[in-house]
Short mmCIF file of C-alpha atoms and ligand atoms in Angstrom, two decimals:
data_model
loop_
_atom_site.label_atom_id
_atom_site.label_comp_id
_atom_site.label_asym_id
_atom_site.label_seq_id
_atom_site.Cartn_x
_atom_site.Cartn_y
_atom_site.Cartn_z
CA UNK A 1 11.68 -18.66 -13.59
CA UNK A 2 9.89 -20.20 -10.44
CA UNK A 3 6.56 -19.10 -9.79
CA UNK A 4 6.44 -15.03 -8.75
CA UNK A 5 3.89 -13.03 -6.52
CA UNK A 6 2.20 -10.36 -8.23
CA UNK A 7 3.74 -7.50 -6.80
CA UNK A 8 6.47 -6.67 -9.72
CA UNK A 9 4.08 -7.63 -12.02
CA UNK A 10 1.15 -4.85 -10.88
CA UNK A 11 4.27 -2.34 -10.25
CA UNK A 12 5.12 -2.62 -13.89
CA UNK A 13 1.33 -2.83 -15.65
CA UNK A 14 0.24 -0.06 -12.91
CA UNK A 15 3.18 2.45 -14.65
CA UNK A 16 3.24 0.60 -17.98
CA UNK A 17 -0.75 1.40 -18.30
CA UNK A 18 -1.79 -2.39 -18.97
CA UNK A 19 -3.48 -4.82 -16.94
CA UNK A 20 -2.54 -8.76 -16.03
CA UNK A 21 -4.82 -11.31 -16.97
CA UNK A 22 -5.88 -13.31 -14.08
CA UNK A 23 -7.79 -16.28 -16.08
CA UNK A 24 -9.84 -19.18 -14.16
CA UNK A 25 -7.97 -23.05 -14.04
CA UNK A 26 -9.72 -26.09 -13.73
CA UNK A 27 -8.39 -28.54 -15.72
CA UNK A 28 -5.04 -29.60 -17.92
CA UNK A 29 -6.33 -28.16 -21.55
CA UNK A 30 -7.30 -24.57 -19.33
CA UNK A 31 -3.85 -24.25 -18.14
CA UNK A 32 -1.96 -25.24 -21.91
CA UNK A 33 -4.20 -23.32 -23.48
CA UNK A 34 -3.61 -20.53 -20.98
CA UNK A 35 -0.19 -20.49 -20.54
CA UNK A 36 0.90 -21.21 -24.10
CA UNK A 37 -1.02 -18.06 -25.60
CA UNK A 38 0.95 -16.25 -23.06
CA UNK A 39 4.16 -18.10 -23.70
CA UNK A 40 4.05 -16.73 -27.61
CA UNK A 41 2.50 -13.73 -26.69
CA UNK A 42 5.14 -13.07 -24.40
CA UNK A 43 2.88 -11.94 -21.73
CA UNK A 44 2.98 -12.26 -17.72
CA UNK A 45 0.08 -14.19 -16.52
CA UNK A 46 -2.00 -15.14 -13.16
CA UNK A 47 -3.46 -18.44 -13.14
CA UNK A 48 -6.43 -18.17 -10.30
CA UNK A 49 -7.96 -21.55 -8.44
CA UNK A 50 -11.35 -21.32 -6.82
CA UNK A 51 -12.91 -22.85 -3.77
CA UNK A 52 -14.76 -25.01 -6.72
CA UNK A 53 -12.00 -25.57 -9.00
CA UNK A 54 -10.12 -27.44 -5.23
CA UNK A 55 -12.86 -29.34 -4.50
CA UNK A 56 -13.43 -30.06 -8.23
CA UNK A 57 -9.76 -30.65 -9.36
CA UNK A 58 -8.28 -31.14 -6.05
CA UNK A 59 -5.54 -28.94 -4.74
CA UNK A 60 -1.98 -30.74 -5.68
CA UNK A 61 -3.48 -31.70 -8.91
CA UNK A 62 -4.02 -27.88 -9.62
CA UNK A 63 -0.77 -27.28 -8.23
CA UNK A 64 1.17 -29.71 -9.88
CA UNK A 65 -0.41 -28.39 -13.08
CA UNK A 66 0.53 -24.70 -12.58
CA UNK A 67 4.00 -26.09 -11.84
CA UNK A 68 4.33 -28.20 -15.15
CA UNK A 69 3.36 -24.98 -17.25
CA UNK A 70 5.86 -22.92 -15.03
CA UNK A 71 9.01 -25.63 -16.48
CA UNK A 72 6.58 -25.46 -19.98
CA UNK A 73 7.30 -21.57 -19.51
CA UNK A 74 10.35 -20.38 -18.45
CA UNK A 75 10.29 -17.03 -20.24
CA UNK A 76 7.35 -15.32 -18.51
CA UNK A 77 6.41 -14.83 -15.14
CA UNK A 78 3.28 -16.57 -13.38
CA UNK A 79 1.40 -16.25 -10.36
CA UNK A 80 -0.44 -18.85 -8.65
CA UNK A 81 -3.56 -17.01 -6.86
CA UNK A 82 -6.35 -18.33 -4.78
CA UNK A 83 -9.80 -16.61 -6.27
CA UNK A 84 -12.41 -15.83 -3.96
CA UNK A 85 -11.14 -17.04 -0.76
CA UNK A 86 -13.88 -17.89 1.35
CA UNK A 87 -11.85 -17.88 5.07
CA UNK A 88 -8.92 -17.97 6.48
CA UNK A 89 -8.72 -21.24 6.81
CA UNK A 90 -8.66 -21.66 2.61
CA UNK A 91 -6.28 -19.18 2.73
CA UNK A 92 -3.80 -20.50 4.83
CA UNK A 93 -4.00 -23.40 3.04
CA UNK A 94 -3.10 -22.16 0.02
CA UNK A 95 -0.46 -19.95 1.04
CA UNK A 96 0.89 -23.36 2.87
CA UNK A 97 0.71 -25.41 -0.33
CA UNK A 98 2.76 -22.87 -2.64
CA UNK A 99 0.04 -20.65 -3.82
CA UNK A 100 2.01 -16.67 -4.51
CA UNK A 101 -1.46 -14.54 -3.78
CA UNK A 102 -4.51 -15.46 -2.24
CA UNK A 103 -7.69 -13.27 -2.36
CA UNK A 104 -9.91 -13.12 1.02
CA UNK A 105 -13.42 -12.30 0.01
CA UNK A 106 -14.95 -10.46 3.24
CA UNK A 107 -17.14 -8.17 1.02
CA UNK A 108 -20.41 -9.83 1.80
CA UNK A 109 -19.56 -9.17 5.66
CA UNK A 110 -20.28 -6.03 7.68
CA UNK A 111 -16.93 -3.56 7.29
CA UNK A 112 -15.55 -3.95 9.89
CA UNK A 113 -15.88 -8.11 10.23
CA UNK A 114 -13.97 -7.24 6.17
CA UNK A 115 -11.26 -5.27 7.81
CA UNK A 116 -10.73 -7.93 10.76
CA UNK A 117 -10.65 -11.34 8.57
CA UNK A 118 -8.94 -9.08 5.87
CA UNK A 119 -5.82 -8.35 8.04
CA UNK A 120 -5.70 -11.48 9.80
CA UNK A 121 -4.87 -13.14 6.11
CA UNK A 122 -2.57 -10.23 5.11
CA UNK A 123 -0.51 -10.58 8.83
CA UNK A 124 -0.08 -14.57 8.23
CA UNK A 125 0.12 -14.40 3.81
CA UNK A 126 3.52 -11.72 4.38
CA UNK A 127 4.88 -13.50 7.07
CA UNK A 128 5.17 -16.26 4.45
CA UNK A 129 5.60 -14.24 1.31
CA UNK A 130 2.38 -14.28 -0.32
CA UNK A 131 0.11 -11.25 -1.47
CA UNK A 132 -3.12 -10.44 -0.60
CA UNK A 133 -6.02 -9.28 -2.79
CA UNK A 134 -9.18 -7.73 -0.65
CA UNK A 135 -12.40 -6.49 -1.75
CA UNK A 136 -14.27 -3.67 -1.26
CA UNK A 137 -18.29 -3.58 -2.63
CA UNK A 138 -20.37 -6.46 -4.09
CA UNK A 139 -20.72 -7.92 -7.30
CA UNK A 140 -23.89 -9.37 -8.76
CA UNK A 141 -23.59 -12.73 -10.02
CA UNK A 142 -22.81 -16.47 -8.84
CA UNK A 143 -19.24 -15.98 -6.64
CA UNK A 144 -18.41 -19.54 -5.86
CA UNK A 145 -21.72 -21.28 -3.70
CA UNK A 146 -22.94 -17.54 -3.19
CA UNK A 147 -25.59 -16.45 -5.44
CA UNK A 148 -25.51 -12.26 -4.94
CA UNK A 149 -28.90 -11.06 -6.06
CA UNK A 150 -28.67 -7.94 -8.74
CA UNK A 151 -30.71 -6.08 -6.03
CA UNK A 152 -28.26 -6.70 -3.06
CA UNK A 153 -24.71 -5.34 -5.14
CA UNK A 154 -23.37 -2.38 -4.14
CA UNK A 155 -20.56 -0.37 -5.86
CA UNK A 156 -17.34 0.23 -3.79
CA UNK A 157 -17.50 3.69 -1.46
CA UNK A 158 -14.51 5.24 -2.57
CA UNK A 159 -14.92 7.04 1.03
CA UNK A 160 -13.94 3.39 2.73
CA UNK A 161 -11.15 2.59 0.86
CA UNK A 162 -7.94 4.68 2.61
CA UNK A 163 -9.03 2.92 5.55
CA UNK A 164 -9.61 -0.30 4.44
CA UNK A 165 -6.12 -0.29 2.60
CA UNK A 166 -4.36 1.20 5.90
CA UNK A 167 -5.80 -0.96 8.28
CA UNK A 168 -5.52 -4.15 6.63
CA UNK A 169 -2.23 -4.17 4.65
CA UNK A 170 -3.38 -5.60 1.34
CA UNK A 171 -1.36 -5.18 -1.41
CA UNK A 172 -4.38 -5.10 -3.82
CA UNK A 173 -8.15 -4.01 -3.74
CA UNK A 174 -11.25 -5.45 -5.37
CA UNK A 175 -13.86 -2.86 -6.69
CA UNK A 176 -17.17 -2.99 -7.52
CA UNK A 177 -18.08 -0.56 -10.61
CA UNK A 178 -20.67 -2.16 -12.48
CA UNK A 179 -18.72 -5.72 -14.06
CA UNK A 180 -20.88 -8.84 -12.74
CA UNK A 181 -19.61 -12.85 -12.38
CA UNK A 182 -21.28 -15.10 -15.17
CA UNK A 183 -22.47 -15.20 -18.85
CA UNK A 184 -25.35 -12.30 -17.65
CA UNK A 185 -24.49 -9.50 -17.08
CA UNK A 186 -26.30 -6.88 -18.33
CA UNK A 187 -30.11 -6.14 -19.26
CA UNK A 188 -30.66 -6.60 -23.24
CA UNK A 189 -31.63 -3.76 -24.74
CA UNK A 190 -29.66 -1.71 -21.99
CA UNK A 191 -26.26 -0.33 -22.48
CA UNK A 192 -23.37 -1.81 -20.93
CA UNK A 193 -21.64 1.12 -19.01
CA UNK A 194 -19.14 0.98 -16.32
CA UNK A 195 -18.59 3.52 -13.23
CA UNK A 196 -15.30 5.11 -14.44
CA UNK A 197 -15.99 8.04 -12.13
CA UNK A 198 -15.94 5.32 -8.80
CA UNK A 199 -12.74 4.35 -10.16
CA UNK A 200 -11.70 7.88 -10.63
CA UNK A 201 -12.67 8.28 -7.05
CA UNK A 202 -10.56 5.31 -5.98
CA UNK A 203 -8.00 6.16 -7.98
CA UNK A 204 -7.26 9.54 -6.24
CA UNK A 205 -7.62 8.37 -2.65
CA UNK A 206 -4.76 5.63 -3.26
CA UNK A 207 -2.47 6.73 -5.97
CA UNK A 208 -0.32 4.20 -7.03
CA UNK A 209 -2.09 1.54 -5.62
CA UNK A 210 -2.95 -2.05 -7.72
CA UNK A 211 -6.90 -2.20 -8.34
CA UNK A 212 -8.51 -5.34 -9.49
CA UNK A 213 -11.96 -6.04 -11.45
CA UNK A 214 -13.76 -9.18 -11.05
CA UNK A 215 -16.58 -10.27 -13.16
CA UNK A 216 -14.53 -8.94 -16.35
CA UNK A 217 -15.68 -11.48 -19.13
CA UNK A 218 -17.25 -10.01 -22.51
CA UNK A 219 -19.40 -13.15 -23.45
CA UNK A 220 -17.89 -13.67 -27.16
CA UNK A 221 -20.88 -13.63 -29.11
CA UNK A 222 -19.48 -16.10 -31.49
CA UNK A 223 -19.39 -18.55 -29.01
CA UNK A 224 -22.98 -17.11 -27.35
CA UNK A 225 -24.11 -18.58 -31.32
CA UNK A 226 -22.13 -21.37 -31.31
CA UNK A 227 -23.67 -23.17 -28.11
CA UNK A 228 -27.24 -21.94 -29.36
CA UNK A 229 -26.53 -23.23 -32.25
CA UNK A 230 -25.77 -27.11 -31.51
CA UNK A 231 -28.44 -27.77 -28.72
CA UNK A 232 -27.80 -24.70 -26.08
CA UNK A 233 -29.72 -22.22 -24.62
CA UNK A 234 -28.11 -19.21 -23.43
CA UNK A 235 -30.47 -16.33 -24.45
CA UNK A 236 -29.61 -12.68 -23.44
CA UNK A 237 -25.76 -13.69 -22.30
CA UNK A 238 -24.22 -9.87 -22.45
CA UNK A 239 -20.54 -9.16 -21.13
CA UNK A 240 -18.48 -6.29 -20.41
CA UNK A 241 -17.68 -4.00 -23.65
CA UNK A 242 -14.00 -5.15 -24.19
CA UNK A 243 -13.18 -1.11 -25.06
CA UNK A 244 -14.16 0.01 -21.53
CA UNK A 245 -11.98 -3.28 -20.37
CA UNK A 246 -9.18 -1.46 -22.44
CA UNK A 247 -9.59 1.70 -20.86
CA UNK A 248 -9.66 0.25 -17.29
CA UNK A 249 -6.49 -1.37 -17.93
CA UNK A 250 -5.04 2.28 -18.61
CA UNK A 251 -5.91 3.14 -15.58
CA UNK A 252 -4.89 1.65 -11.83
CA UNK A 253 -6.65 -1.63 -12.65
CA UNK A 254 -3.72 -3.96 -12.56
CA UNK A 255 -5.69 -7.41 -12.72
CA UNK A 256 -8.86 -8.35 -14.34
CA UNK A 257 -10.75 -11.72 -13.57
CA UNK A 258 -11.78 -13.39 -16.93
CA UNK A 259 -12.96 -16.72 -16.70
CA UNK A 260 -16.69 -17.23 -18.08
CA UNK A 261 -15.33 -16.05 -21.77
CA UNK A 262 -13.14 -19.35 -21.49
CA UNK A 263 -15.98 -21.29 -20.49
CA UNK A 264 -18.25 -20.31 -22.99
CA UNK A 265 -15.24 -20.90 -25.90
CA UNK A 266 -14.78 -24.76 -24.65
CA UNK A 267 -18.45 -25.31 -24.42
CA UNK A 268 -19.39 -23.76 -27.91
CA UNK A 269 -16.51 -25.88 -29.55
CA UNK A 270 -17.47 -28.70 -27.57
CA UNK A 271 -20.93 -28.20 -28.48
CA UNK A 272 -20.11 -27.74 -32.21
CA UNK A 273 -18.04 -30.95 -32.11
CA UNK A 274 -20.54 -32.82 -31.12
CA UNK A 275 -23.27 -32.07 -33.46
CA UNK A 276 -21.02 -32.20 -36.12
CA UNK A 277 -19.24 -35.61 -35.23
CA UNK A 278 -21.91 -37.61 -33.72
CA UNK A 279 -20.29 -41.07 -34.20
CA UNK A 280 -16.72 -39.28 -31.93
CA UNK A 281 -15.75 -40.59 -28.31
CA UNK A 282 -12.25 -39.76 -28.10
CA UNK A 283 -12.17 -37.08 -25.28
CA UNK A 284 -8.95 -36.01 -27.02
CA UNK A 285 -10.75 -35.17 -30.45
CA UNK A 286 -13.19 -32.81 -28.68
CA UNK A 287 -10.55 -31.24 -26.10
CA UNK A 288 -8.12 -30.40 -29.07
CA UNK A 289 -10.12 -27.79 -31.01
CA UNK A 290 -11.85 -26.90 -27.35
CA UNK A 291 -8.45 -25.77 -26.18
CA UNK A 292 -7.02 -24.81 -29.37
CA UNK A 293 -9.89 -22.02 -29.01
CA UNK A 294 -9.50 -20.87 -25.45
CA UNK A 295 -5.78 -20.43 -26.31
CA UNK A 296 -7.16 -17.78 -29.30
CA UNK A 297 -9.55 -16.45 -27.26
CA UNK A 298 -6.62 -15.72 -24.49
CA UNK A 299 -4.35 -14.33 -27.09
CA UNK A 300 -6.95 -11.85 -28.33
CA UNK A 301 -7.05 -10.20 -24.64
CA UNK A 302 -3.46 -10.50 -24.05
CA UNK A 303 -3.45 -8.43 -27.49
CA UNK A 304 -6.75 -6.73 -27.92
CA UNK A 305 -7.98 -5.73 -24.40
CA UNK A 306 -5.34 -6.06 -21.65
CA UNK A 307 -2.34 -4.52 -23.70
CA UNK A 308 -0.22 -6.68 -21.65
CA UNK A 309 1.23 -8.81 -24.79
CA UNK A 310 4.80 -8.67 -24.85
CA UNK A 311 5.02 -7.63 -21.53
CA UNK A 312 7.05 -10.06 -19.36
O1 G3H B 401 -15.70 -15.65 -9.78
C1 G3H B 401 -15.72 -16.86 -9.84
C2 G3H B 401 -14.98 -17.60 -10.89
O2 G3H B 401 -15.60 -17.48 -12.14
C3 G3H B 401 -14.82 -19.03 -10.47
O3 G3H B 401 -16.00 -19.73 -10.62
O4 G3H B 401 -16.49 -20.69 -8.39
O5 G3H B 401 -17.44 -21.70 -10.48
O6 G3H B 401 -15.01 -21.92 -9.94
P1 G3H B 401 -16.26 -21.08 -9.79
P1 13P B 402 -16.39 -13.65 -15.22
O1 13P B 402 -17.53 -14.49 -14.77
O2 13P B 402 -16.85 -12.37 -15.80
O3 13P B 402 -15.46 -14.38 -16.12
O4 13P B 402 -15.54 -13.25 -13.89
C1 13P B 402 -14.55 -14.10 -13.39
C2 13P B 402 -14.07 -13.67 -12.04
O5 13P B 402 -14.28 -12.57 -11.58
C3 13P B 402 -13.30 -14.66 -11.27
O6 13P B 402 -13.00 -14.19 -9.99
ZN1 ZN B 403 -14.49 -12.94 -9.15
#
């Protein structure tokens, strides 16, 4: 099937009480190891491209990428989604060059600036056929080039939201209840613990509507080891508790953004690789057991966390 927007997709995990995976690409062995966990796992999938992973990868590369795994993977369904879009400039460019969804980050402006640049993507994305994710609240964490300072993230006021839906016409909302971008996200020694009751909150004021959490990655400890082990140094990485991932994806949370849990897996095994095979060059030897890992990893939250495993 040819690339899909997200819409069915967050119809069916919204009533089938599962959540999407919307995982990070950036390279060839990312998108295999992606797309073929989901491919056995029978699972629908969004693959998500950053401001960094265009101006890393370039933007037909990425493209042409998605589109290989989409011939790859007949059988399941896969969106193409622009993460984080900065403007609407990025966005239009993506929707242009065959992206399904686009997200239009205006949470660091003042609301109403959000609302403005926020329906000015929707108005041009559904003229063309693309979706629209918004956001609502700040996350901690590196988004992109923006560094937002633990002190200066706010939680989503579930008070704004009707409005911000209404006005704007997105077809899915961003909130902030406590998940963070990056390998640190909580304190040690403090307990993880998410805001179920802001989602609650959300929940009620649009019922039926697709939610989305950013910042979802668990930081494997395994892999946390493994890159401390061979030469890292990645003390106090903490994720998200993968059972209150689980119970947000019973709930309206439709999509969740995982992306630093794959980063960590190819960087451990890369890591471990290394130390182990000093005397190895072949990019291919290293890449192999690097993506051979991320495509575990994948299948264990198709499976484990998202519930969305057998799916499409
Ligand atoms: O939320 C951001 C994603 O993890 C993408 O990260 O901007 O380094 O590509 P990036
Ligand atoms: P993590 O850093 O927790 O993987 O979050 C990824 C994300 O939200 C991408 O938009
Ligand atoms: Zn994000």
């Amino acid at each position: 099937m040819p690339l899909v927007t997200t819409k069915e997709m967050f119809k069916k995990a919204y009533e089938g009480g599962y959540a999407i995976g919307a995982f990070n690409v950036n390279n060839m062995e990312i998108v295999q190891a992606i797309t073929e966990a989901c491919k056995e796992e029978k699972a629908p999938v969004i693959l998500q491209v950053s401001k960094g992973a265009r101006a890393y990868a370039n933007h037909t590369y990425l493209v042409k990428l998605v589109e290989a795994a989409v011939k790859e993977c007949p059988e399941i369904p896969i969106a193409l989604h622009l993460d984080h879009g900065p403007d609407f400039e990025t966005c239009k460019a993506c929707i242009d060059g065959g992206f399904t969804s686009v997200m239009i980050d205006g949470s660091s402006l003042p609301y109403e600036e959000n609302v403005a640049l926020t329906k000015k993507v929707v108005e041009y994305a559904h003229a063309h056929g693309v979706v629209v994710e918004g956001e609502l609240g700040t996350l901690a964490g590196i988004e992109d080039e923006v560094k937002v300072a633990d002190g200066s993230a706010s939680y989503t006021r579930p008070e704004e939201v009707e409005d911000f839906v209404t006005r704007t016409g997105v077809d899915s909302l961003a909130i902030a209840i406590g998940t963070s971008h990056g390998a640190y996200k909580f304190k040690p020694g403090t307990k993880p613990q998410l805001r179920f009751d802001i989602l609650e909150e959300v929940t009620k004021r649009l019922p039926g509507f697709p939610i989305v959490l950013h910042g979802s990655s668990s930081v494997p400890q395994e892999y946390v080891e493994m890159i401390n082990t061979h030469g890292g140094k990645m003390p106090g990485a903490i994720g998200v508790p993968e059972d209150q991932l689980r119970e947000a994806a019973r709930s309206a949370v439709c999509k969740i953004n995982i992306d630093s849990d794959l980063r960590l897996a190819m960087t451990g095994t890369i890591r471990k690789f290394f130390d182990e095979h000093p005397d190895k060059f072949d990019p291919r030897e290293y890449l192999k057991p690097a993506r051979a890992n991320i495509k575990e990893l994948v299948r264990h939250k198709l499976v484990d966390v998202l519930g969305c495993a057998g799916k499409a």
